[in-house]
Amino acid sequence: GGQTMNRSEAIQFIETQKNGVMTTLLEDGRPHSAPIVYATSGETIEISATWTRVKTKNLERDPRANLCILPDNGWFPYITVEGTCELIEDPEGRLNLDLYRRITGGDPDDMDDYLKAMARDRRLIIRLSMDRIYPLDK
């Protein structure tokens, strides 16, 4: 079979990507999947969201989630991160700004507008712990 990566290689791969599909659990137990962009912070993954999103409501009720990360040009190698999420309030929009910079490598065109929008939309940060990484961890 194919050689699987070790944990540090897996984390390195996760750090170099920014797109994934996040799966959370609906109230009746069905999975709900949504495409997201993310950046890493140590051994956690950070995602911007609003309180009205289905994924946020799901995580308020049940913090477990999966994030499947695919490379830009196909489906291999892929990594799925399984963990629990922490929902972090960001009333000033500063955490979202930091995340934006890590995802895009730059600043928003209009900083004032950006920060106002973050406050208006009540943006938060979803922080996913990397409890299990597969196909790495059995």
Short mmCIF file of C-alpha atoms in Angstrom, two decimals:
data_model
loop_
_atom_site.label_atom_id
_atom_site.label_comp_id
_atom_site.label_asym_id
_atom_site.label_seq_id
_atom_site.Cartn_x
_atom_site.Cartn_y
_atom_site.Cartn_z
CA GLY A 1 0.00 0.00 0.00
CA GLY A 2 0.92 3.70 -0.10
CA GLN A 3 3.26 5.09 2.52
CA THR A 4 1.31 7.22 5.01
CA MET A 5 2.84 10.40 6.43
CA ASN A 6 3.92 10.75 10.01
CA ARG A 7 2.23 13.34 12.27
CA SER A 8 4.68 16.17 11.61
CA GLU A 9 4.43 15.61 7.83
CA ALA A 10 0.64 15.58 8.14
CA ILE A 11 0.65 18.87 10.09
CA GLN A 12 3.05 20.35 7.53
CA PHE A 13 0.62 19.35 4.75
CA ILE A 14 -2.31 20.85 6.69
CA GLU A 15 -0.32 24.10 7.12
CA THR A 16 0.32 24.40 3.37
CA GLN A 17 -3.36 24.04 2.38
CA LYS A 18 -6.29 26.35 3.10
CA ASN A 19 -9.44 24.66 1.76
CA GLY A 20 -11.41 21.95 3.41
CA VAL A 21 -14.85 20.47 3.95
CA MET A 22 -16.02 20.65 7.56
CA THR A 23 -18.55 18.19 8.90
CA THR A 24 -20.60 18.89 12.01
CA LEU A 25 -23.61 17.08 13.48
CA LEU A 26 -27.21 18.20 13.14
CA GLU A 27 -29.60 17.82 16.07
CA ASP A 28 -30.98 14.53 14.69
CA GLY A 29 -27.44 13.13 14.28
CA ARG A 30 -27.14 13.57 10.51
CA PRO A 31 -23.81 14.95 9.27
CA HIS A 32 -23.75 18.47 7.80
CA SER A 33 -20.83 19.33 5.48
CA ALA A 34 -19.73 22.77 4.34
CA PRO A 35 -16.68 24.02 2.41
CA ILE A 36 -14.47 26.35 4.46
CA VAL A 37 -11.13 28.16 4.30
CA TYR A 38 -8.80 27.88 7.26
CA ALA A 39 -5.37 28.58 8.64
CA THR A 40 -3.46 26.71 11.33
CA SER A 41 -2.35 28.02 14.69
CA GLY A 42 0.04 25.54 16.29
CA GLU A 43 -1.82 22.23 16.42
CA THR A 44 -5.24 23.82 15.96
CA ILE A 45 -7.17 24.89 12.88
CA GLU A 46 -8.96 28.24 12.77
CA ILE A 47 -12.04 29.03 10.71
CA SER A 48 -14.11 32.22 10.52
CA ALA A 49 -17.88 31.89 10.97
CA THR A 50 -21.00 33.72 12.11
CA TRP A 51 -23.37 32.68 14.91
CA THR A 52 -26.24 32.14 12.46
CA ARG A 53 -24.44 29.50 10.36
CA VAL A 54 -25.64 25.90 10.59
CA LYS A 55 -22.13 24.71 11.48
CA THR A 56 -21.87 27.18 14.37
CA LYS A 57 -25.28 26.19 15.76
CA ASN A 58 -24.30 22.53 15.46
CA LEU A 59 -21.01 23.13 17.30
CA GLU A 60 -22.73 25.04 20.10
CA ARG A 61 -24.75 21.87 20.72
CA ASP A 62 -22.05 19.29 19.96
CA PRO A 63 -18.43 20.47 19.57
CA ARG A 64 -17.25 17.43 17.58
CA ALA A 65 -16.20 17.99 13.97
CA ASN A 66 -14.20 16.57 11.07
CA LEU A 67 -12.28 18.57 8.53
CA CYS A 68 -11.31 16.85 5.28
CA ILE A 69 -8.44 18.65 3.56
CA LEU A 70 -7.69 18.05 -0.11
CA PRO A 71 -4.81 19.43 -2.16
CA ASP A 72 -5.64 22.16 -4.71
CA ASN A 73 -5.29 19.88 -7.72
CA GLY A 74 -7.01 16.62 -6.87
CA TRP A 75 -7.77 14.30 -4.02
CA PHE A 76 -4.40 12.86 -2.99
CA PRO A 77 -2.80 13.18 -0.55
CA TYR A 78 -5.73 14.01 1.68
CA ILE A 79 -5.94 14.38 5.43
CA THR A 80 -8.96 14.30 7.70
CA VAL A 81 -8.67 16.00 11.07
CA GLU A 82 -11.06 14.90 13.78
CA GLY A 83 -11.45 16.99 16.92
CA THR A 84 -13.51 19.22 19.12
CA CYS A 85 -14.22 22.87 18.47
CA GLU A 86 -14.01 25.90 20.66
CA LEU A 87 -16.09 28.93 19.64
CA ILE A 88 -14.20 32.15 20.28
CA GLU A 89 -16.00 35.52 20.37
CA ASP A 90 -14.25 38.26 18.39
CA PRO A 91 -16.15 41.52 19.03
CA GLU A 92 -13.31 43.73 17.73
CA GLY A 93 -12.66 41.56 14.64
CA ARG A 94 -8.94 41.31 15.51
CA LEU A 95 -8.82 37.50 15.57
CA ASN A 96 -10.58 37.43 12.20
CA LEU A 97 -8.11 39.98 10.82
CA ASP A 98 -5.20 37.82 11.97
CA LEU A 99 -6.83 34.77 10.37
CA TYR A 100 -7.48 36.73 7.14
CA ARG A 101 -3.80 37.68 6.96
CA ARG A 102 -2.70 34.07 7.47
CA ILE A 103 -5.08 32.82 4.76
CA THR A 104 -4.45 35.52 2.13
CA GLY A 105 -0.96 36.71 3.04
CA GLY A 106 -2.12 40.33 3.10
CA ASP A 107 -4.46 42.96 4.50
CA PRO A 108 -8.07 43.63 3.46
CA ASP A 109 -8.40 46.49 0.92
CA ASP A 110 -10.23 48.71 3.39
CA MET A 111 -9.28 47.96 6.99
CA ASP A 112 -12.05 50.11 8.55
CA ASP A 113 -14.74 48.55 6.38
CA TYR A 114 -13.39 45.09 7.11
CA LEU A 115 -13.40 45.55 10.90
CA LYS A 116 -16.87 47.14 10.79
CA ALA A 117 -18.16 44.18 8.79
CA MET A 118 -16.63 41.73 11.29
CA ALA A 119 -18.43 43.50 14.16
CA ARG A 120 -21.70 43.87 12.23
CA ASP A 121 -21.75 40.18 11.24
CA ARG A 122 -20.68 39.17 14.79
CA ARG A 123 -17.90 37.03 13.32
CA LEU A 124 -16.31 34.46 15.57
CA ILE A 125 -13.45 32.01 15.28
CA ILE A 126 -13.99 28.26 15.33
CA ARG A 127 -10.86 26.59 16.69
CA LEU A 128 -10.61 22.87 15.91
CA SER A 129 -8.18 20.72 17.88
CA MET A 130 -6.27 18.04 15.94
CA ASP A 131 -7.27 15.12 18.18
CA ARG A 132 -6.97 12.53 15.45
CA ILE A 133 -5.49 12.76 11.98
CA TYR A 134 -6.25 10.03 9.48
CA PRO A 135 -5.37 8.02 7.42
CA LEU A 136 -2.42 8.59 9.80
CA ASP A 137 -3.81 7.64 13.24
CA LYS A 138 -5.47 4.26 13.42
#
